[in-house]
Coordinates of N, CA, C and O in Angstrom, one line a residue:
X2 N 63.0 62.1 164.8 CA 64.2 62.5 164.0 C 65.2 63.3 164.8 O 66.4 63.3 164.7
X3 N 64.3 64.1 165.6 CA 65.7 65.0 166.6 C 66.8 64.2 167.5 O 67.8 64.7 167.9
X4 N 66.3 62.9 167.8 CA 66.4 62.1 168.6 C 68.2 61.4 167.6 O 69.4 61.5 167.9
X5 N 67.3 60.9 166.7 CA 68.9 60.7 166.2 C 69.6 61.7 165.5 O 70.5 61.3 164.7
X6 N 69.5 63.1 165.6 CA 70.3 64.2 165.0 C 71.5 64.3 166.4 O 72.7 64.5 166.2
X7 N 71.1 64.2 167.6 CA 71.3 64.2 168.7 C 72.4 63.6 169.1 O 73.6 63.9 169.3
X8 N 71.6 61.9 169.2 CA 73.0 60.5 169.1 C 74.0 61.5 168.1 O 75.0 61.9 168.6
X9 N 73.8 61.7 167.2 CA 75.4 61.3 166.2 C 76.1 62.8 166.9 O 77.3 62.9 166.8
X10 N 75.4 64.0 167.5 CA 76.6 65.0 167.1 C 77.3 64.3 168.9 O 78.5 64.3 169.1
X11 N 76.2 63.8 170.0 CA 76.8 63.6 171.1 C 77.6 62.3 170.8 O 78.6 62.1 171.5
X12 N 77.4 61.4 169.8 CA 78.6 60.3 169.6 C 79.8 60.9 169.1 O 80.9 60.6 169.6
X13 N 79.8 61.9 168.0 CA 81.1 62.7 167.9 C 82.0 63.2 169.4 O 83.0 62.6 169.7
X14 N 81.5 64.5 170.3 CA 81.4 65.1 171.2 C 82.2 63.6 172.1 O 83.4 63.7 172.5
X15 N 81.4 62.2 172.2 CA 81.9 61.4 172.9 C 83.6 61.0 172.3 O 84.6 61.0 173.0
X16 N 83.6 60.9 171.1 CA 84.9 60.5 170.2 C 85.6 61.6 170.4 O 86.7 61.4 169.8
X17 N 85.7 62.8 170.9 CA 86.4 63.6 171.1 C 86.8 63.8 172.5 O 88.0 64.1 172.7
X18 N 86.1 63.7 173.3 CA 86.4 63.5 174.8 C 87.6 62.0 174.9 O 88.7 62.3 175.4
X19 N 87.5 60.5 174.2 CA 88.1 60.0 174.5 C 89.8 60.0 173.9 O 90.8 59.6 174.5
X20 N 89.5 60.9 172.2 CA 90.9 61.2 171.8 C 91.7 62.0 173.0 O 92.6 61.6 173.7
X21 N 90.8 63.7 173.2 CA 91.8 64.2 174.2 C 91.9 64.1 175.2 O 92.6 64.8 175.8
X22 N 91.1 62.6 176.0 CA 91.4 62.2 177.4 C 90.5 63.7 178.4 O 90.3 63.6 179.6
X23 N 90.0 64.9 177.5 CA 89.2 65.6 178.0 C 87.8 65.6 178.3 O 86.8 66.1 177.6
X24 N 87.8 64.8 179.8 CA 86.5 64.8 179.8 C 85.0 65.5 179.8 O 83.9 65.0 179.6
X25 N 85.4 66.9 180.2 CA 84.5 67.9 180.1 C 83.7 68.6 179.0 O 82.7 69.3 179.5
X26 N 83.9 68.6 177.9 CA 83.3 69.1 176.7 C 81.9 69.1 176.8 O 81.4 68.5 177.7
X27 N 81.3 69.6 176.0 CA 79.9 69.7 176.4 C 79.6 69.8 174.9 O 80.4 70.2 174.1
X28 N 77.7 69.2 174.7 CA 77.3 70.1 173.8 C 76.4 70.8 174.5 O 76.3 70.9 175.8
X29 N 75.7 71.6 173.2 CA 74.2 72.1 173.6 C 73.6 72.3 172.6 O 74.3 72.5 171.6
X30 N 72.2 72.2 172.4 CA 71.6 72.9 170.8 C 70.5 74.5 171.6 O 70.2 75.0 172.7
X31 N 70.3 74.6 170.3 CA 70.5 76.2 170.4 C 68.3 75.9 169.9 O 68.0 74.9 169.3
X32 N 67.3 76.9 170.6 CA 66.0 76.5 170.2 C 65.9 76.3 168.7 O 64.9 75.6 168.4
X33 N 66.4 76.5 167.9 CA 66.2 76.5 166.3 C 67.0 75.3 165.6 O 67.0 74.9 164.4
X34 N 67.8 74.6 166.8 CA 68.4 72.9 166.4 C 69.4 73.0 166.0 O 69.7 72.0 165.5
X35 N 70.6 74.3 166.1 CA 72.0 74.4 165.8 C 72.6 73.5 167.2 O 72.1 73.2 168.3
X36 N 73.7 73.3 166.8 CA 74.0 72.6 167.8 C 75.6 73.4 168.1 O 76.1 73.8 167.1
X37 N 76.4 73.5 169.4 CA 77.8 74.4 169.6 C 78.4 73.3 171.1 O 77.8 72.6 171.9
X38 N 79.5 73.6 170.8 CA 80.7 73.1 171.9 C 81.0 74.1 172.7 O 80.8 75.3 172.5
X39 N 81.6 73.3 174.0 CA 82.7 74.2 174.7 C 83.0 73.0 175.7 O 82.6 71.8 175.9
X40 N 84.0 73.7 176.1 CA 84.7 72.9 177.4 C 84.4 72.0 178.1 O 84.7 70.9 178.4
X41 N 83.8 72.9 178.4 CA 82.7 72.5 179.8 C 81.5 73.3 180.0 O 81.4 74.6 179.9
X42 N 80.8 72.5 180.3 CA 78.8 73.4 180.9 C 79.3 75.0 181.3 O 80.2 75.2 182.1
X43 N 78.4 76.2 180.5 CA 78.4 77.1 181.1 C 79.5 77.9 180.4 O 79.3 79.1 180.1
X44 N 80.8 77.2 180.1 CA 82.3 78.2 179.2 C 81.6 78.1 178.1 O 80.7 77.3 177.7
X45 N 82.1 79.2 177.6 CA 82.1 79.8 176.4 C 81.9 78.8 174.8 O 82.9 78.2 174.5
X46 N 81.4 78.7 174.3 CA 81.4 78.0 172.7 C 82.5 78.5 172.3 O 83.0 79.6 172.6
X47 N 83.3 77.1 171.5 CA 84.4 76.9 170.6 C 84.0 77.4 169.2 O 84.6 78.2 168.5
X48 N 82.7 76.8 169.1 CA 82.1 77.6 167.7 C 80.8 78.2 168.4 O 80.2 78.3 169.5
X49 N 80.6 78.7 166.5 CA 79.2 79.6 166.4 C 78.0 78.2 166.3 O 78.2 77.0 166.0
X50 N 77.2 78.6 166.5 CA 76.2 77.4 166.0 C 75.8 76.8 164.6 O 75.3 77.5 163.7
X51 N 76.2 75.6 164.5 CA 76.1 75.1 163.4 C 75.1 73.9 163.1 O 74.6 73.1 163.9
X52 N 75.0 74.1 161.9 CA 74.0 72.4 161.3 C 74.8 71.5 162.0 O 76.0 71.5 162.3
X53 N 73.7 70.4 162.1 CA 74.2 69.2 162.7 C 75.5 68.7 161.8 O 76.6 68.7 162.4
X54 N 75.5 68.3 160.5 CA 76.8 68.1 159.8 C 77.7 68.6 159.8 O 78.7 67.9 159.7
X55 N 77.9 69.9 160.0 CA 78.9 71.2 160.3 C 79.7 70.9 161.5 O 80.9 71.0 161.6
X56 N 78.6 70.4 162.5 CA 79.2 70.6 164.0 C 79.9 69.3 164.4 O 80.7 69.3 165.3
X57 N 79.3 68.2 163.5 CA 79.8 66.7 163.4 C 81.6 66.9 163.2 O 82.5 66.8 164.0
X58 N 81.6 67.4 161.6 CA 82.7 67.9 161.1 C 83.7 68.4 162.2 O 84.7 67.8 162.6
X59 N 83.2 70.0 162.5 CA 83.8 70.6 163.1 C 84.4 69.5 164.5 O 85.6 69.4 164.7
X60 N 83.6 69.0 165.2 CA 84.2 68.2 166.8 C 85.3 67.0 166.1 O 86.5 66.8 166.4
X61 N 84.6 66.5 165.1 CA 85.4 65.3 164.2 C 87.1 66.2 163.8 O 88.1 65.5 163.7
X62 N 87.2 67.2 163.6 CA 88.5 67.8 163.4 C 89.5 68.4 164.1 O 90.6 68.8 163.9
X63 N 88.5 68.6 165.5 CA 89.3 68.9 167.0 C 90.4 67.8 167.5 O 90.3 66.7 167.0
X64 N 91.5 68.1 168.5 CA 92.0 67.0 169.0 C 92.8 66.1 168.1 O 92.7 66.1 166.8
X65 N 93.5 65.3 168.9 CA 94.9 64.5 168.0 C 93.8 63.5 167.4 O 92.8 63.2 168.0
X66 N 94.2 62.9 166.1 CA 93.3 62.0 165.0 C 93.6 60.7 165.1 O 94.6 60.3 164.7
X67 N 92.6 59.9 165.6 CA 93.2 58.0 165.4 C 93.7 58.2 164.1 O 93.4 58.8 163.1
X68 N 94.9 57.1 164.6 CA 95.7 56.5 163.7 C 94.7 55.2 162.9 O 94.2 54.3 163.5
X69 N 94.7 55.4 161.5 CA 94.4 54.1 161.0 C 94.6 52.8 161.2 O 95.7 52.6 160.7
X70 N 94.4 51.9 161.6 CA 94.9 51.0 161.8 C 95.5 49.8 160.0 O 94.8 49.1 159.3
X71 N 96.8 50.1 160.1 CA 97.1 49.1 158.8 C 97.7 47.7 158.7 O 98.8 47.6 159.4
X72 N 97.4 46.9 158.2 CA 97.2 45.3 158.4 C 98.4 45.1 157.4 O 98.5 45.9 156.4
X73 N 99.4 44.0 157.7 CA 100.3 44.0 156.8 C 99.4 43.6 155.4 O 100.0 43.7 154.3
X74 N 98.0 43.1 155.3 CA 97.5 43.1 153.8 C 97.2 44.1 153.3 O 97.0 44.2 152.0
X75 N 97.1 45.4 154.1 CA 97.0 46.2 153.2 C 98.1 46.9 152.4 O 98.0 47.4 151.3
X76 N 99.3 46.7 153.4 CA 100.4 47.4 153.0 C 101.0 46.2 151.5 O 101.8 46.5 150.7
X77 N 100.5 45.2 151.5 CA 100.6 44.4 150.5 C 99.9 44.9 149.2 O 100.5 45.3 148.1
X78 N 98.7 45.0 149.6 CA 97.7 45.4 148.3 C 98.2 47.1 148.0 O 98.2 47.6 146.8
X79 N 98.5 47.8 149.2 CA 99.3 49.0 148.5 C 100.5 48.7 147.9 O 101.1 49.7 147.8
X80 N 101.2 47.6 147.4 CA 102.5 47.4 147.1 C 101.8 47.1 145.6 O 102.4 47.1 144.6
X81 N 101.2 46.9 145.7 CA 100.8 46.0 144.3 C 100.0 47.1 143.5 O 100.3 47.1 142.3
X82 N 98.9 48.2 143.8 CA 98.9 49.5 143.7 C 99.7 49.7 142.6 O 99.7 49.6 141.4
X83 N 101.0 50.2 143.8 CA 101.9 51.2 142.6 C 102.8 50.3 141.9 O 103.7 50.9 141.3
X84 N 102.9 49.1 141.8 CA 103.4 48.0 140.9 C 102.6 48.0 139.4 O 103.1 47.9 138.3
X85 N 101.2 48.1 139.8 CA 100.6 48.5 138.3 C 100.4 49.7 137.7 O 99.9 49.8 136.6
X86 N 100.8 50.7 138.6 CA 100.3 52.3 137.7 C 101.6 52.6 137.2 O 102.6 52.6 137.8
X87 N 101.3 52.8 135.8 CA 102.3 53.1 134.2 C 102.9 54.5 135.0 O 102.3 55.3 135.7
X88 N 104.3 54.4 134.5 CA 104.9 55.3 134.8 C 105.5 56.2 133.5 O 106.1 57.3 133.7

């Protein structure tokens, strides 16, 4: 189970290295399984240590955010949306 607590916070950590083009970021987990950022190996934590969800969160809201990608069908099906909600 630690094994995949692991994958997802270092797959975030990776999703955030490729938004800011910064490749140094680091994790680490803490003996009791909190997991914290920084920079790079060795600087300082961005955060305090947090639950794995927490820390997902927290890396997931660092850094500039992909753009959605929207399909002209959606921008269709949003047209049609507010074509039916009573005004």
């Amino acid at each position: 189970m630690a094994s995949v607590r692991s994958t997802r916070a270092s797959a975030a950590v990776e999703r955030l290295k490729k938004r800011t083009g910064h490749p140094g970021y680091s994790m680490a987990r803490t003996g009791d399984g909190l997991f914290f950022l920084s920079e790079q190996p060795g600087a300082p934590p961005l955060c305090a240590p947090l639950e794995l969800d927490e820390f997902v969160a927290f890396v997931n809201g660092l850094g500039p955010q992909e753009q959605k990608r929207v399909t002209k069908h959606d921008l269709a099906f949003e047209k049609q949306l507010v074509k039916k909600k009573p005004t």
